[in-house]
mmCIF file of C-alpha atoms in Angstrom:
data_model
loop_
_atom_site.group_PDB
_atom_site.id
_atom_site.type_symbol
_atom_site.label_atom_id
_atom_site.label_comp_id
_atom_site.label_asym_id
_atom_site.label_seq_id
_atom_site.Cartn_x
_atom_site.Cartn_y
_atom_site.Cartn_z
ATOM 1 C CA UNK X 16 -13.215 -2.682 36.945
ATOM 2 C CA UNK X 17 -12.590 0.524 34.624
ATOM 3 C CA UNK X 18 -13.153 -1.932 31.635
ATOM 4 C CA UNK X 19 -16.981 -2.167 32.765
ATOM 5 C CA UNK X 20 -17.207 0.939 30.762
ATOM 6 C CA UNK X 21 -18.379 0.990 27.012
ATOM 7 C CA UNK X 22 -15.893 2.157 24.811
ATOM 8 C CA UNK X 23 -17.615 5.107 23.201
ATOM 9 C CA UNK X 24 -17.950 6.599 26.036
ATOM 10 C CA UNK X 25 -14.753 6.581 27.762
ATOM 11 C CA UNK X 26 -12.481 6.218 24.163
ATOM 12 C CA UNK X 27 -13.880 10.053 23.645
ATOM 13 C CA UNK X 28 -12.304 11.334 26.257
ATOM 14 C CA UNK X 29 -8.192 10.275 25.473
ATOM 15 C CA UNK X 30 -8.952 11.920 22.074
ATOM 16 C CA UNK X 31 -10.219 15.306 23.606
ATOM 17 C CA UNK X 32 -7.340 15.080 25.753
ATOM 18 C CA UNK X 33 -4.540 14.538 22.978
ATOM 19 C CA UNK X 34 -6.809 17.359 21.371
ATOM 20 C CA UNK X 35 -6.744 20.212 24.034
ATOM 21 C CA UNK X 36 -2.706 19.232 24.999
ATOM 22 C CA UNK X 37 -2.156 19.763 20.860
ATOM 23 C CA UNK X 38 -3.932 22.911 21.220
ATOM 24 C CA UNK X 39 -2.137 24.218 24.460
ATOM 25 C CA UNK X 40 1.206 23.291 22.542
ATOM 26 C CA UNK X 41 -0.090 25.535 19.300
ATOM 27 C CA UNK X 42 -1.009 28.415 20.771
ATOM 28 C CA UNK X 43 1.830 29.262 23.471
ATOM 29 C CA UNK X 44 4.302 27.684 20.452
ATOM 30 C CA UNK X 45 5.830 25.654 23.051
ATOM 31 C CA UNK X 46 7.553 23.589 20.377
ATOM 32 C CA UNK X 47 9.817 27.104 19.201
ATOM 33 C CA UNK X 48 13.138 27.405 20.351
ATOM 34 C CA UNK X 49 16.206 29.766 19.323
ATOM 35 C CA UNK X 50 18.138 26.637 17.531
ATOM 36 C CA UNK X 51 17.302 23.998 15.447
ATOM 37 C CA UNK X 52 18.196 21.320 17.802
ATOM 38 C CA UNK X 53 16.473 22.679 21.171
ATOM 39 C CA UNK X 54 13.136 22.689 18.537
ATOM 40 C CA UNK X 55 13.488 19.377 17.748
ATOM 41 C CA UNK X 56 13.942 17.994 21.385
ATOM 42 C CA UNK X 57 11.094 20.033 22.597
ATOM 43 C CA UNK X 58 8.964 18.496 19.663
ATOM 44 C CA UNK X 59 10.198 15.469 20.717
ATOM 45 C CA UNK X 60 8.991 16.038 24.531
ATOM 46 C CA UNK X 61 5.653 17.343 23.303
ATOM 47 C CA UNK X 62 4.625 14.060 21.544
ATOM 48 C CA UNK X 63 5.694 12.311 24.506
ATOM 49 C CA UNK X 64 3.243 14.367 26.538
ATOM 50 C CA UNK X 65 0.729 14.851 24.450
ATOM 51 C CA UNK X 66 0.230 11.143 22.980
ATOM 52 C CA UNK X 67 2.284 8.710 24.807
ATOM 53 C CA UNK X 68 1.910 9.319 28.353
ATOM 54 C CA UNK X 69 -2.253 10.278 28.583
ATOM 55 C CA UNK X 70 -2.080 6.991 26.129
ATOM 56 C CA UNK X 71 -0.293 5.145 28.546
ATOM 57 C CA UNK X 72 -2.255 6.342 31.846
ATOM 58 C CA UNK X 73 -5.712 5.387 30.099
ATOM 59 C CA UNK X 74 -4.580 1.829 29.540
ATOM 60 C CA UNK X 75 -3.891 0.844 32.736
ATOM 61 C CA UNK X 76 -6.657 2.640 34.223
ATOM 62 C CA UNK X 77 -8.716 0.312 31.608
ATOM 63 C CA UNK X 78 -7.239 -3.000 32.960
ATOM 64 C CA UNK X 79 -4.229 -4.284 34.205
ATOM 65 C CA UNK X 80 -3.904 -6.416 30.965
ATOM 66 C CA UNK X 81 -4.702 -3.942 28.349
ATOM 67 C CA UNK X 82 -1.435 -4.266 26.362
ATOM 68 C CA UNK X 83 -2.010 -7.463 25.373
ATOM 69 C CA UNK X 84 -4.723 -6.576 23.654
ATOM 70 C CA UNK X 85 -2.848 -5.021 21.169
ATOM 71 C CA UNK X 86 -0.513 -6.622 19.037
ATOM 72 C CA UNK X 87 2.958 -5.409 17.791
ATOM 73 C CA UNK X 88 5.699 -8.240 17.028
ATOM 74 C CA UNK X 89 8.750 -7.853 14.510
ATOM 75 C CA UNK X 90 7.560 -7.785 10.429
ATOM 76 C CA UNK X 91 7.890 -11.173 9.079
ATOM 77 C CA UNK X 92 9.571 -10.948 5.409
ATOM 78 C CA UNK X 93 6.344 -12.220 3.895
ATOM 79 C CA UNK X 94 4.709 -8.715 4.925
ATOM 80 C CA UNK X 95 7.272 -6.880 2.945
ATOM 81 C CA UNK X 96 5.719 -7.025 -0.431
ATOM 82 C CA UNK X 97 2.214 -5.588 1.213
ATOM 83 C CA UNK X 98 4.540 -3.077 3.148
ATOM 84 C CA UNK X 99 5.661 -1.488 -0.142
ATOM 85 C CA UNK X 100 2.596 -1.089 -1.895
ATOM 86 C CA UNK X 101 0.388 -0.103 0.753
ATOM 87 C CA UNK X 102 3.769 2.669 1.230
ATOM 88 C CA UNK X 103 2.965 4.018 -1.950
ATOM 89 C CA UNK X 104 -0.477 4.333 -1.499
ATOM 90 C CA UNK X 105 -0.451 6.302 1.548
ATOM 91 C CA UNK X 106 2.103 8.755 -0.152
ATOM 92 C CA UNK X 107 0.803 9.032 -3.645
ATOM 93 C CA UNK X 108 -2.514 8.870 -2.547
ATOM 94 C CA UNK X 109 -2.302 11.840 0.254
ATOM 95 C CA UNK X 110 -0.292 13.732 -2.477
ATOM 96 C CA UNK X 111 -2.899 13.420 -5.390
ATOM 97 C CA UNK X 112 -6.074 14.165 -2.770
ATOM 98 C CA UNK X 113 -4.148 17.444 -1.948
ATOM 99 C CA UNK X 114 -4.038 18.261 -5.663
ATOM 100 C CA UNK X 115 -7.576 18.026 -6.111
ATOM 101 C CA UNK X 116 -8.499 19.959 -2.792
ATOM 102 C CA UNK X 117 -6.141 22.858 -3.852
ATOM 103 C CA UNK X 118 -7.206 22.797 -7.338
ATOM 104 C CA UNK X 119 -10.933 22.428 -6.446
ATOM 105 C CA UNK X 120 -10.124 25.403 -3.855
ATOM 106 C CA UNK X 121 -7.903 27.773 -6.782
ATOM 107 C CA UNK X 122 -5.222 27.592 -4.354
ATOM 108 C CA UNK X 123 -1.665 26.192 -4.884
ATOM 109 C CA UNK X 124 -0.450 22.783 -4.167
ATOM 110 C CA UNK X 125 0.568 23.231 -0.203
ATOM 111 C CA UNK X 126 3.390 20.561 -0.615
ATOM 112 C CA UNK X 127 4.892 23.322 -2.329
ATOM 113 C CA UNK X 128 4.589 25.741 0.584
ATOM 114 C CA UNK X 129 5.123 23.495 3.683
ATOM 115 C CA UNK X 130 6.828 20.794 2.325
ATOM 116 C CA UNK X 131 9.456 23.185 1.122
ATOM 117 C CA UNK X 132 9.783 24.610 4.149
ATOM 118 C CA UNK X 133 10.528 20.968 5.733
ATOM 119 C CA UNK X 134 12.726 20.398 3.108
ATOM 120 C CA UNK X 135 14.842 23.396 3.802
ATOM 121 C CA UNK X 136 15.057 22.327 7.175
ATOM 122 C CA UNK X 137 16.072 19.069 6.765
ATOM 123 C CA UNK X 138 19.270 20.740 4.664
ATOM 124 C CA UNK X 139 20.152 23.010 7.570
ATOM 125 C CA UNK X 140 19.450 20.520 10.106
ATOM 126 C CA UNK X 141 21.120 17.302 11.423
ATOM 127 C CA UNK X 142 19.633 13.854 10.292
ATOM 128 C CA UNK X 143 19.497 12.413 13.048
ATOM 129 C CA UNK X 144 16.995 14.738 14.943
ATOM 130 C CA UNK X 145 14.279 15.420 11.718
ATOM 131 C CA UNK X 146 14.553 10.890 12.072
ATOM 132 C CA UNK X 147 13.383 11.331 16.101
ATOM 133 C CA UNK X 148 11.655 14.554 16.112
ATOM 134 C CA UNK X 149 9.504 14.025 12.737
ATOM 135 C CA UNK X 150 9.683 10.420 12.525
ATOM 136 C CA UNK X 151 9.873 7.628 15.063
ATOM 137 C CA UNK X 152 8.744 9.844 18.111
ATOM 138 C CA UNK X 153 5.413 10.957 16.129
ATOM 139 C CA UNK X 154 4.889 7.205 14.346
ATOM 140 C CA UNK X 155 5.006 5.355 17.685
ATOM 141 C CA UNK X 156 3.009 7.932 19.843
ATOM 142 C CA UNK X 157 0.882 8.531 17.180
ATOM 143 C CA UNK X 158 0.088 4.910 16.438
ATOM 144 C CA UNK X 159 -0.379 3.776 19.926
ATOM 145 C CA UNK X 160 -3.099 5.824 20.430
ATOM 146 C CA UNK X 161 -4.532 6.304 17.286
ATOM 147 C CA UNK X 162 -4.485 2.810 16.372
ATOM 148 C CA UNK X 163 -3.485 0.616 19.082
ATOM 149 C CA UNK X 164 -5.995 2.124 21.607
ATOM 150 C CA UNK X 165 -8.738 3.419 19.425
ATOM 151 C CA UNK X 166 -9.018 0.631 17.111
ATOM 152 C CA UNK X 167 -9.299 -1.640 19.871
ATOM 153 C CA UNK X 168 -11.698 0.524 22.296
ATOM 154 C CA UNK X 169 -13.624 0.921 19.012
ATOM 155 C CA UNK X 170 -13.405 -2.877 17.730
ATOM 156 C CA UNK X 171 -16.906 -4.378 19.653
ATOM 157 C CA UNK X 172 -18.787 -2.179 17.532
ATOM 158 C CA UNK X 173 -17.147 -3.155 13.995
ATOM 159 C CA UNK X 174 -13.897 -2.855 11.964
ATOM 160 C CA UNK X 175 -15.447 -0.033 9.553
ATOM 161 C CA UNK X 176 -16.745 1.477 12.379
ATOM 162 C CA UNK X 177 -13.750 1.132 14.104
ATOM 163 C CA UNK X 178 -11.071 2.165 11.493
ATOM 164 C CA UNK X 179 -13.577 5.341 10.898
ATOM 165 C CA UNK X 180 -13.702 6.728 14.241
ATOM 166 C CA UNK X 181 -9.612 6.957 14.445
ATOM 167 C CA UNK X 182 -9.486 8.108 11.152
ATOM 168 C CA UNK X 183 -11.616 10.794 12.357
ATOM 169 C CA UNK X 184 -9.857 11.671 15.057
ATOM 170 C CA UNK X 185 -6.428 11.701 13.535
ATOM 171 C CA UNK X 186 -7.624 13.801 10.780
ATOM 172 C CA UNK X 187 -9.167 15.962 13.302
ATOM 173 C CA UNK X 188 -6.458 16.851 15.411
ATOM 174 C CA UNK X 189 -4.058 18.431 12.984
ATOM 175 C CA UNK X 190 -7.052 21.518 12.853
ATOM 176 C CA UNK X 191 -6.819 21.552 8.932
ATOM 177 C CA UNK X 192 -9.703 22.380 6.773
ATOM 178 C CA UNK X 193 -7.375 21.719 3.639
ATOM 179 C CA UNK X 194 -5.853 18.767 4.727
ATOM 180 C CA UNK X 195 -8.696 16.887 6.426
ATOM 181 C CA UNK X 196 -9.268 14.517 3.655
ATOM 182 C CA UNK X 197 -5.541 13.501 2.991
ATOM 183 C CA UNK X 198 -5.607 13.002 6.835
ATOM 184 C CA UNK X 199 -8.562 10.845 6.880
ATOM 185 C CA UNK X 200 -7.174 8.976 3.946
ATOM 186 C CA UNK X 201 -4.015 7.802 5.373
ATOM 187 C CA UNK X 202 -5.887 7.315 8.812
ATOM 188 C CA UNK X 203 -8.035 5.077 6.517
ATOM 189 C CA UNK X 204 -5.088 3.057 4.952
ATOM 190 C CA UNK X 205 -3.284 2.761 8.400
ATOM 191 C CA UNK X 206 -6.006 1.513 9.825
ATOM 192 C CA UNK X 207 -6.722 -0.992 7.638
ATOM 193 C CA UNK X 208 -2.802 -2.062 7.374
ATOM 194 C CA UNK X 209 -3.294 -2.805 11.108
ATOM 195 C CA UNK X 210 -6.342 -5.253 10.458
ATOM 196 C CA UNK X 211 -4.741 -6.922 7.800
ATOM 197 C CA UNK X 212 -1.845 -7.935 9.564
ATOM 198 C CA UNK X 213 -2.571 -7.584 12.878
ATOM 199 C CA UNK X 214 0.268 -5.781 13.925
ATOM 200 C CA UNK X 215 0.805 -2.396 15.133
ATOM 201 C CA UNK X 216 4.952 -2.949 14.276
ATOM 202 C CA UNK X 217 3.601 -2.485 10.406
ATOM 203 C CA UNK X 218 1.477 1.196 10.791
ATOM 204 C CA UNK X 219 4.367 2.382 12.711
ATOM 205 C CA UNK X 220 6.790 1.602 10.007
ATOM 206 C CA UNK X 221 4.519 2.910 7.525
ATOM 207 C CA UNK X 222 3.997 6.242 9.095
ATOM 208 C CA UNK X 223 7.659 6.548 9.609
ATOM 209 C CA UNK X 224 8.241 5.456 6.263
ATOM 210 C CA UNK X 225 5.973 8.146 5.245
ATOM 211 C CA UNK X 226 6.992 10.662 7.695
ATOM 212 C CA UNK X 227 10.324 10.476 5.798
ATOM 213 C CA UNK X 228 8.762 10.686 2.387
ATOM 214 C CA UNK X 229 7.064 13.828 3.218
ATOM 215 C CA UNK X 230 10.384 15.942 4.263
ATOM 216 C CA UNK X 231 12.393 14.616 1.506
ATOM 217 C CA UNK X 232 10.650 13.026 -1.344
ATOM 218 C CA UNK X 233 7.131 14.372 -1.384
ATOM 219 C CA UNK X 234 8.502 18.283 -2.495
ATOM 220 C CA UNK X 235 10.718 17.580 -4.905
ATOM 221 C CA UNK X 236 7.926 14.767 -6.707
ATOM 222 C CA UNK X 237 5.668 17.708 -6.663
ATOM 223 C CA UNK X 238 7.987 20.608 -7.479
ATOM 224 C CA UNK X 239 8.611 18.127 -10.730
ATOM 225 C CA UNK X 240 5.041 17.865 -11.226
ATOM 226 C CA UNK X 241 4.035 21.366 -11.076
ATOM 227 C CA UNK X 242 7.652 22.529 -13.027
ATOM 228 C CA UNK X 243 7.107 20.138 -15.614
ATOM 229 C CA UNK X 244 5.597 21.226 -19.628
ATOM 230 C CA UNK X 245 2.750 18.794 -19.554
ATOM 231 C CA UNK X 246 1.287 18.847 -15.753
ATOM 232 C CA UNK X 247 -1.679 16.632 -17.115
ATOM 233 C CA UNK X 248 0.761 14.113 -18.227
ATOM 234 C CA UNK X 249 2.738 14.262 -14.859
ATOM 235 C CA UNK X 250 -0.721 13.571 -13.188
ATOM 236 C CA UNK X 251 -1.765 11.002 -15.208
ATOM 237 C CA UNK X 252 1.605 8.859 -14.708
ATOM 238 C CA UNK X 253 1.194 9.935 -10.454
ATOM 239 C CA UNK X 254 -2.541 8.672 -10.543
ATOM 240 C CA UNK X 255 -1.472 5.425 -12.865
ATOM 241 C CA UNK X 256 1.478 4.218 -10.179
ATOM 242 C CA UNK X 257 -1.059 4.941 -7.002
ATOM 243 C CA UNK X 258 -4.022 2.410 -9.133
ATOM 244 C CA UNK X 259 -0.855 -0.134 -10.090
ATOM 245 C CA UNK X 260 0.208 0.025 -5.977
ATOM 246 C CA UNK X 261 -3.800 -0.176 -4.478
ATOM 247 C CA UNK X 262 -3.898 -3.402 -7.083
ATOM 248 C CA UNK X 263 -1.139 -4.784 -6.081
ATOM 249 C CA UNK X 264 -1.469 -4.032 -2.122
ATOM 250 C CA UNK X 265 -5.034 -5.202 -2.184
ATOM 251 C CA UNK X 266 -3.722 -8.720 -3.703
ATOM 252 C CA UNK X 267 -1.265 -9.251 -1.138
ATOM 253 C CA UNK X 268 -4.192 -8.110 1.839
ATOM 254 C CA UNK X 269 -6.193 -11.230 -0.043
ATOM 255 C CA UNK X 270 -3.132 -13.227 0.223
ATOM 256 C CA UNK X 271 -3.162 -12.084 3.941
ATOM 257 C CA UNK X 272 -6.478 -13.239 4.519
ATOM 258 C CA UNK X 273 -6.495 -16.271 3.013
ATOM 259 C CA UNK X 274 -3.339 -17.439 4.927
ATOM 260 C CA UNK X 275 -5.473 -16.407 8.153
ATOM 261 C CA UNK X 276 -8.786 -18.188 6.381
ATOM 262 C CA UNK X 277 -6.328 -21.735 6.533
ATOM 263 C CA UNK X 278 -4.628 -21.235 9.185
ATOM 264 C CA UNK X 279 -1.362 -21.064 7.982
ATOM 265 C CA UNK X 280 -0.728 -17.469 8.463
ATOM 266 C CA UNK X 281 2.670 -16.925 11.019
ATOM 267 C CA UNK X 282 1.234 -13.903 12.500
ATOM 268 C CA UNK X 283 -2.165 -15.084 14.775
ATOM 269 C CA UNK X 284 -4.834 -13.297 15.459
ATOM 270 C CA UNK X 285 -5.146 -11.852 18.923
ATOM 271 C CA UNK X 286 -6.407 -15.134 21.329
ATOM 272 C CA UNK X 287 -9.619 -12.518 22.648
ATOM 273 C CA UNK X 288 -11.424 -11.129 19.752
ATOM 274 C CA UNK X 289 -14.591 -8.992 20.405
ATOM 275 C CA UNK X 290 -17.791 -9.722 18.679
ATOM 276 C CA UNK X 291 -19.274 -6.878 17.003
ATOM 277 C CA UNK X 292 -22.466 -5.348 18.059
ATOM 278 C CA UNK X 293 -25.284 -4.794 16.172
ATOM 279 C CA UNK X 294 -25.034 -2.247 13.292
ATOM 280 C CA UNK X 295 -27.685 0.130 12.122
ATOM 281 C CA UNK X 296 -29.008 3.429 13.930
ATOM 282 C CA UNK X 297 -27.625 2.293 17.494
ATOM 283 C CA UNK X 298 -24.410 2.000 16.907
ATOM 284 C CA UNK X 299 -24.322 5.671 14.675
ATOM 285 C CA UNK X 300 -25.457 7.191 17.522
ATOM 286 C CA UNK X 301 -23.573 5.716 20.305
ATOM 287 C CA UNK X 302 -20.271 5.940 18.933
ATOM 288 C CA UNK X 303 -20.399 9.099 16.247
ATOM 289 C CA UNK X 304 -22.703 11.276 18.421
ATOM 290 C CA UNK X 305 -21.483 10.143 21.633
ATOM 291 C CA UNK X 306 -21.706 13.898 23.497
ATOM 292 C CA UNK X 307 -17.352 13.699 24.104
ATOM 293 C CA UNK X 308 -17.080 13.274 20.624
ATOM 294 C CA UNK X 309 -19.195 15.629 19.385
ATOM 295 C CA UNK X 310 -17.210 17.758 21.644
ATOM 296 C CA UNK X 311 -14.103 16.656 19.921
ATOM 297 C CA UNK X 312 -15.503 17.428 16.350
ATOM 298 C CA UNK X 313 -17.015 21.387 17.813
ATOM 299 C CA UNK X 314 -13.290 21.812 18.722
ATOM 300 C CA UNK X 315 -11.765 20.934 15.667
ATOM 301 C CA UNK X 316 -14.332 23.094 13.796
ATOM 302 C CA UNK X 317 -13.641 26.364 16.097
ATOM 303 C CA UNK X 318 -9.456 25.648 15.942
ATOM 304 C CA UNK X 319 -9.666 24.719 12.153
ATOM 305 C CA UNK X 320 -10.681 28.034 11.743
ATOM 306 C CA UNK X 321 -9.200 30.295 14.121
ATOM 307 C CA UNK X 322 -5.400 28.737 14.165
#
């Protein structure tokens, strides 16, 4: 059977894949259109291609039972309070790692570049395609291969390990130098949402969630910051809400846990769980310098720089 296979060295290959389609789709700007709505429904097509479909193909040419190893169910109420905080995390936290990369670079805030320019197209655009096009198509395709397949190709060989590698790759594959460590930050924090409750229903939400925040929220939060008389201050009150939140989420992830530790938790734990293998130099080199994903990193290096 195709499952035979180890994981590092077939899980490369999906991501260079959703890399090169993301690349073909850049560079003959097959995403442009002469209205609003045709750009919006071939965005939505793309992601389809791009993520859902290769995503699909590779797990059932893994095994016929492959979707049961990942596990998405409705979000019980009890999740909600985690949902929230772990919300403003991702957002604040993305937001604030972009300040310090811009200010570390002498360059202005980008929010206030290309977050603008989603803003102004959410005003001349209808609501109900930025929702598909920019949120629910890209959360689901993105976090069914990102974290639904990666995490679990990935999981024999640890959860770090695991949650790092997709990180990786999702950071990777938006070919931005700047924006590579908020990227790998909220692959980080998805990831780890997923552990903690075990369901992929929760990243989806919170990368739609935060999809949403980015078009509408995220400019004007940073339009006040940089507009306002005491920018240290606004900072300071930013970074002070994003500590309160990781408190906070990381209380109800402990809460989490220790329903799972007695056995009382509502959502199980997947019936097959992989062991992990041994950690140390083996597993570094199998899985980080695996030669497909080294290929994967060259190609974000050479696109990062020429797109």
């Amino acid at each position: 059977m195709a499952s035979k296979y180890r994981s590092s060295g077939v899980a490369p290959i999906l991501i260079l894949f959703v890399f090169i389609m993301t690349i073909v789709v850049r560079v003959f700007d097959l995403t442009s259109g002469p209205s609003a709505s045709e750009i919006f429904a071939r965005t939505i097509v793309s992601q389809i291609v791009i993520f859902a479909l290769p995503g699909l193909f590779y797990c059932r040419t893994r095994s016929d039972n492959y979707f049961s190893n990942i596990p998405i169910s409705a979000m019980i109420p009890s999740r909600t309070l985690f949902l929230i905080y772990t919300l403003i995390v991702l957002v604040l936290g993305s937001m604030l790692i972009q300040f310090v990369v811009f200010a570390i670079g002498g360059s202005e805030y980008s929010v206030s570049t290309t977050g603008q320019e989603l803003f102004e197209i959410s005003e001349q655009s209808s609501f109900v395609y930025i929702f598909l096009a920019l949120g629910v198509v890209p959360a689901v395709c993105e976090e069914f291969v990102f974290r639904g397949i990666l995490l679990h190709e990935y999981a024999p060989y640890g959860k770090f390990c695991a949650i790092t590698v997709s990180s990786l790759a999702f950071a990777m594959l938006h070919f931005s130098v700047s924006g590579f460590l908020s990227y790998f930050f909220c692959g980080m924090v998805l990831g780890i949402s997923y552990y903690v409750t075990q369901n992929l229903f929760i990243t989806i939400l919170l990368h739609l969630i935060s999809n949403m925040f980015s078009i509408y929220a995220v400019p004007l939060v940073s339009q006040m910051i940089l507009g306002s008389g005491s920018m240290s201050l606004s900072i300071f009150i930013v970074v002070s809400i994003f500590l309160l939140a990781l408190t906070f989420s990381l209380r109800e992830a402990a809460i989490v846990y220790w329903e799972y530790a007695v056995g009382d938790a509502v959502m199980k734990k997947p019936a097959t769980r992989q062991k992990g293998r041994s950690k140390g130099i083996y597993l570094i080199t199998e899985v980080f310098l695996s030669p497909m994903f080294i290929v994967c990193v060259l190609l974000f290096i050479i696109m990062a720089v020429t797109l």
